[in-house]
XYZ file of C-alpha atoms in Angstrom:
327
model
C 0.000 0.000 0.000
C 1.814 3.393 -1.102
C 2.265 5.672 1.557
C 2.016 8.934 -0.606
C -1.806 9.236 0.029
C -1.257 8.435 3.378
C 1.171 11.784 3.950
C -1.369 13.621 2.029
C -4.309 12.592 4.206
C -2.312 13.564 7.445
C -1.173 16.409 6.333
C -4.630 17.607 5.279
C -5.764 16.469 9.230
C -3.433 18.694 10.582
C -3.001 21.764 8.135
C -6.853 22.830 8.970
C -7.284 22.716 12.393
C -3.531 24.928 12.000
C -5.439 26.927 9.696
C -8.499 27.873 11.581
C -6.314 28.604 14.619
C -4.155 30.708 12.781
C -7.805 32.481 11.480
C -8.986 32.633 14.677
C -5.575 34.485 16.298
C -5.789 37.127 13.347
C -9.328 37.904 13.302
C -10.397 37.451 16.938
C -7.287 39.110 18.869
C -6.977 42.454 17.193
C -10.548 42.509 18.264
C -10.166 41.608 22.057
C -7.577 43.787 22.442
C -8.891 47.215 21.061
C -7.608 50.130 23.451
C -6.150 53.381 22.673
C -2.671 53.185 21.667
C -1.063 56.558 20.667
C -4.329 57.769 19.721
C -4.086 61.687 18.183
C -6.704 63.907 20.332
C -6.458 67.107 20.644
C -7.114 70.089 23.466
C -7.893 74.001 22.712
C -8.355 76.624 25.439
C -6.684 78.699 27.768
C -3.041 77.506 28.563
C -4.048 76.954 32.523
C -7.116 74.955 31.627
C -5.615 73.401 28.367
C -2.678 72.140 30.403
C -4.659 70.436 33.271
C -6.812 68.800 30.551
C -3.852 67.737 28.510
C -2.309 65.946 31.689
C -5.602 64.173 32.315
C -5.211 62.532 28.932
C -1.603 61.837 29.653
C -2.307 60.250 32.971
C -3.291 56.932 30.795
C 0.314 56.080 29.741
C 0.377 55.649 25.986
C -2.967 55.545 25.464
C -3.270 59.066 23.526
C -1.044 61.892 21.647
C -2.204 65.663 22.680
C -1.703 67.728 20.616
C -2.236 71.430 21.622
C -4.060 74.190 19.438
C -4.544 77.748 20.062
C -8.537 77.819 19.870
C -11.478 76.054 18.708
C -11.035 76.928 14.728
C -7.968 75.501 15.242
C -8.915 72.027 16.690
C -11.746 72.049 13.901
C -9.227 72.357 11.018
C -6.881 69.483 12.279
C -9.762 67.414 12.898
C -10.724 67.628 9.047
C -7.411 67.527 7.672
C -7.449 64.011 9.836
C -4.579 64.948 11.880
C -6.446 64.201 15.191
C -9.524 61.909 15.527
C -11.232 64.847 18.658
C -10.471 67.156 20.346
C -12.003 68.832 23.547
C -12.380 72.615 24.045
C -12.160 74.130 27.247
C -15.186 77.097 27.742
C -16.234 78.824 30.369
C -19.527 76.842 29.919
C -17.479 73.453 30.352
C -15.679 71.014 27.693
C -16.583 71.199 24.533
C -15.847 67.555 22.904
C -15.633 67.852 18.965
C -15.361 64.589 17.326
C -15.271 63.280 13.726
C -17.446 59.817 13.431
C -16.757 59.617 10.073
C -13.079 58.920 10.776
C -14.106 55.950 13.050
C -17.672 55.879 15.190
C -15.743 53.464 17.904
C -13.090 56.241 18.541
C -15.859 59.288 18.750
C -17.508 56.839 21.235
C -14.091 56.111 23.207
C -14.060 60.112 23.208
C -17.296 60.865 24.481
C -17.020 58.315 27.554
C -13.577 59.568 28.490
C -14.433 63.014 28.545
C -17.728 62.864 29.991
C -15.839 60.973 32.958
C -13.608 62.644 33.092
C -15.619 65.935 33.187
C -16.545 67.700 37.071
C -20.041 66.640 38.375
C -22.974 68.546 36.971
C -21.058 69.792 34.199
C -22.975 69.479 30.542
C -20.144 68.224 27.856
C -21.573 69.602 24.687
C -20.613 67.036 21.810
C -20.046 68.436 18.369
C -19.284 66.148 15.234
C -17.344 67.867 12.702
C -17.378 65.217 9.944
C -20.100 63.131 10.713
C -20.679 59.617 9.336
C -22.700 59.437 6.302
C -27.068 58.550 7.223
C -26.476 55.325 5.383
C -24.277 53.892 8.072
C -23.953 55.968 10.885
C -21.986 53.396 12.732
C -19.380 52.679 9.922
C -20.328 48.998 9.604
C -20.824 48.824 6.282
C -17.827 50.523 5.358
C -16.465 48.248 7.218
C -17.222 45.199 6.117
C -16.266 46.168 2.433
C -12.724 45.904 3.386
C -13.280 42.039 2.746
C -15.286 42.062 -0.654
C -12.992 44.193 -2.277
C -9.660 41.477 -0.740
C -11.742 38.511 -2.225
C -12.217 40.532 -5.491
C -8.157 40.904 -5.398
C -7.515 37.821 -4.836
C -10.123 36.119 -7.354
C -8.572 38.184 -10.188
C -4.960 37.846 -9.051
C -5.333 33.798 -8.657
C -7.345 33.145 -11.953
C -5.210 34.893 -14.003
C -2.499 32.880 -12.598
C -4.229 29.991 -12.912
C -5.961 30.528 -16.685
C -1.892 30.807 -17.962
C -2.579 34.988 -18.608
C 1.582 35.943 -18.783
C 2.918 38.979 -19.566
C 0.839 42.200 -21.064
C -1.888 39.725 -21.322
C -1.860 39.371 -17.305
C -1.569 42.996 -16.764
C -4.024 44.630 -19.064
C -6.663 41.570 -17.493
C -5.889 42.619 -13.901
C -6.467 46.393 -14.588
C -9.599 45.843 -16.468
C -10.833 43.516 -13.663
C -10.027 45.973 -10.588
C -11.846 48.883 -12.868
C -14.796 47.147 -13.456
C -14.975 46.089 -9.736
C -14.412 49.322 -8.899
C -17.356 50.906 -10.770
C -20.055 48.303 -9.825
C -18.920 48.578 -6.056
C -19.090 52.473 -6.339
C -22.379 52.481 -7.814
C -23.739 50.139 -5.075
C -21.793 51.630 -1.924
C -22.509 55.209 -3.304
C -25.249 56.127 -5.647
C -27.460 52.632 -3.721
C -26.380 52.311 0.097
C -25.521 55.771 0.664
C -22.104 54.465 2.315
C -19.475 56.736 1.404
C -20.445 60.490 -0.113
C -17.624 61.898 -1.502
C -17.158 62.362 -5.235
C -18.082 59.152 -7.186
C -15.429 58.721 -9.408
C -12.340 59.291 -7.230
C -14.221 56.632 -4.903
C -14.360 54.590 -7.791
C -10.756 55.247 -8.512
C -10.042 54.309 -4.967
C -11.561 51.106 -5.206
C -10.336 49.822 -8.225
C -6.550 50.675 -7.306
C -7.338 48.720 -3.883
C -8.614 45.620 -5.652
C -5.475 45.978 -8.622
C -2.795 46.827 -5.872
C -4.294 43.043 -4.307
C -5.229 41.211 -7.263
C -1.317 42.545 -8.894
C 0.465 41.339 -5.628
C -1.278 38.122 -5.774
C -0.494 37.474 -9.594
C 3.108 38.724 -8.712
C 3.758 36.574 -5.833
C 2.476 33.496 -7.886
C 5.107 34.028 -11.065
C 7.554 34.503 -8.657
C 6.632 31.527 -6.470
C 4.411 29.626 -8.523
C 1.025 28.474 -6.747
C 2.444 28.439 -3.719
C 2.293 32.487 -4.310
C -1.449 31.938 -4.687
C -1.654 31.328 -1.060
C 0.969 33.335 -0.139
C -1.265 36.528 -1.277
C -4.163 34.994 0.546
C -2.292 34.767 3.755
C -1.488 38.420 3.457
C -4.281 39.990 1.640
C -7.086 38.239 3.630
C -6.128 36.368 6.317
C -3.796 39.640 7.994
C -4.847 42.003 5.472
C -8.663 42.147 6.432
C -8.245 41.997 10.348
C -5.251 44.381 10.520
C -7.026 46.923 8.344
C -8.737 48.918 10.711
C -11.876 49.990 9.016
C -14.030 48.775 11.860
C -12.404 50.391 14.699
C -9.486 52.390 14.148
C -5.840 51.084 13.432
C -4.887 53.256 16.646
C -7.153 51.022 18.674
C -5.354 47.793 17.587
C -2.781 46.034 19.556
C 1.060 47.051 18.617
C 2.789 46.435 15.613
C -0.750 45.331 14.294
C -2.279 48.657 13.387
C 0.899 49.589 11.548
C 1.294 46.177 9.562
C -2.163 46.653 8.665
C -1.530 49.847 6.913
C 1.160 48.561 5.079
C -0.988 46.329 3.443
C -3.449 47.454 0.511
C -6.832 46.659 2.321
C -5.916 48.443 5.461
C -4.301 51.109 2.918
C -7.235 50.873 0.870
C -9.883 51.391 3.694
C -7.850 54.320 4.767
C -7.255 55.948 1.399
C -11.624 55.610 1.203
C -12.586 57.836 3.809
C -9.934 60.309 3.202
C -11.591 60.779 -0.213
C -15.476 60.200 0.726
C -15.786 62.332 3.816
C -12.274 64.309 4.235
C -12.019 65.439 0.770
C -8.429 63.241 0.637
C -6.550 65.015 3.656
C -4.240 62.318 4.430
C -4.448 60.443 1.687
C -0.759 60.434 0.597
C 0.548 57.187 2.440
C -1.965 55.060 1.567
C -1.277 56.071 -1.719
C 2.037 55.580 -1.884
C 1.439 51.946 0.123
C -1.430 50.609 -3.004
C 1.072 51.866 -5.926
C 4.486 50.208 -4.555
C 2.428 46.777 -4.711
C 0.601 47.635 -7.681
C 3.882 48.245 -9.186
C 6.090 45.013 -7.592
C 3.030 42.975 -8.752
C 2.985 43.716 -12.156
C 6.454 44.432 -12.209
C 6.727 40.158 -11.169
C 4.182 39.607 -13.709
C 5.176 40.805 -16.604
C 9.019 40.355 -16.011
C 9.176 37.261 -13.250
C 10.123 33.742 -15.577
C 8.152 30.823 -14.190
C 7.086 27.003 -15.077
C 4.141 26.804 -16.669
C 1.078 25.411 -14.714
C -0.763 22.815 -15.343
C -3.408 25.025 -17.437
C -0.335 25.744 -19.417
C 0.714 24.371 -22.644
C 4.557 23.123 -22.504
C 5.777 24.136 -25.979
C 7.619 21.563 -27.111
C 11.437 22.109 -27.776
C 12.298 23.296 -31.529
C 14.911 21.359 -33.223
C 17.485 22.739 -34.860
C 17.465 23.454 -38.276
C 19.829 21.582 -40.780
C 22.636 23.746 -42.615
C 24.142 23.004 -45.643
């Protein structure tokens, strides 16, 4: 009795249960452990009562970055130009909390609880949001769960171009006609349908498409470079880290350390990012994520169109020429 099929069976036993743990760890810790972690906040007001405020935040080691601004104008501009995620204003009247729910409802919520506690008895905190989430999802969850549509589109296009035999040009021009087209028909049903993101439709769509190509590219890159084992190589990154490290839900400020940072080196966290910059903050902040989508945009079709690999088995081996007589 061979023993091959044997190896495979036992190897099949123990790669899943590996394989749902390792699912598990990636999408259910980030989420157990969401805290403030360097979070930007910010306080306006007079120095005196600006200071003692600022030293209340500081008081929870690591858990926030003050920055100071001169008045409330101030605060208000930094808050859309997505340099802080709140900030509170000291008045005579009490704190004034100004928050942005747009930039992440779970972080204007953290914001409201702290400062309200934080706040003397019987004082009123008057909330303002500056750059409110859109009607159609107050909360942020549908933006949120987009993150993983748009990684499955990636990797669908990245893996059957790999797998159909697409090389070269071919493989390019298919995986930037596939991420446009995505990117159009999930603009038209997260914009002009759910009311999701509100910003102007065509740099959303933009947005969307160079998310899905920066995936689908990496994925098609990392598979003529590896051969299928790149296939799961991009799904390890793209979706299994990629998804849960993104941030979208929460904020990638309220993830555990080095997690939030990984997570926007990769295009769906850099993807989600680069989306509400240009639907709600008219693209303040916008420039790393940028940068992050185009570098593996440009590796992955840089591997594909230049990366030498065997043929697989959709492939045709063409058969050696033999040389041609002389004389």
């Amino acid at each position: 009795m061979s023993t091959a099929p044997n190896r495979r069976a036992v190897a099949v036993i123990l790669l899943i249960p590996l394989m749902v743990t390792l699912a598990l760890w990636a999408f259910a810790w980030p989420a157990a452990r969401i805290a403030p972690r360097d979070l930007p906040v910010g306080v306006a007001g007079p120095a005196s009562a600006a200071q003692q405020l600022e030293q209340r935040f500081e008081q929870r080691d690591g858990a926030f970055d003050v920055h100071r601004f001169d008045d409330e104008a101030a605060a208000r501009t930094a808050i859309e130009d997505r340099t802080v995620y709140g900030a509170v204003v000291v008045t005579p009247q009490g704190p004034h909390l100004l928050t942005a729910s747009a930039a992440s409802p779970v972080v204007s919520q953290l914001l409201r609880e702290a400062v309200t506690a934080s706040a003397p008895e019987d004082t009123p905190v008057r909330v303002t949001d500056v750059v409110a989430a859109p009607p159609g999802d107050p909360r942020g969850s549908a933006l949120g769960a987009s993150v993983l549509p748009l990684a499955l589109a990636g990797m669908a296009a990245g893996a059957v171009v790999t797998l159909m035999g697409l090389r070269g040009a071919r493989a390019a021009v298919t995986l930037i006609g596939a991420a446009a087209l995505v990117g159009l028909a999930a603009t038209a049903v997260a914009h002009s349908w759910l009311g999701v993101v509100t910003g102007d439709w065509w740099t959303e769509a933009g947005v969307l498409a160079l998310t899905v190509l920066a995936i689908g590219s990496a994925v098609a890159g990392l598979a003529a470079l590896f051969g299928p084992r790149g296939i799961g190589l991009g799904a390890l990154l793209m979706v299994l880290l990629g998804n849960p490290f993104s941030g979208v839900t929460s904020a990638p400020e309220l993830l555990p350390e080095p997690v939030g940072a990984i997570g926007q080196w990769l295009p769906p966290g850099a993807g989600g990012s680069l989306l509400r910059s240009v639907a709600f903050f008219d693209g303040s902040a916008a420039g790393a994520a940028v940068l992050t989508l185009s570098l593996w945009t440009l590796f992955g079709l840089a591997a594909v169109l230049f990366a030498r690999r065997a043929p697989t088995p959709a492939e045709p081996v063409e058969p050696a020429r033999e040389p041609a007589l002389t004389g």
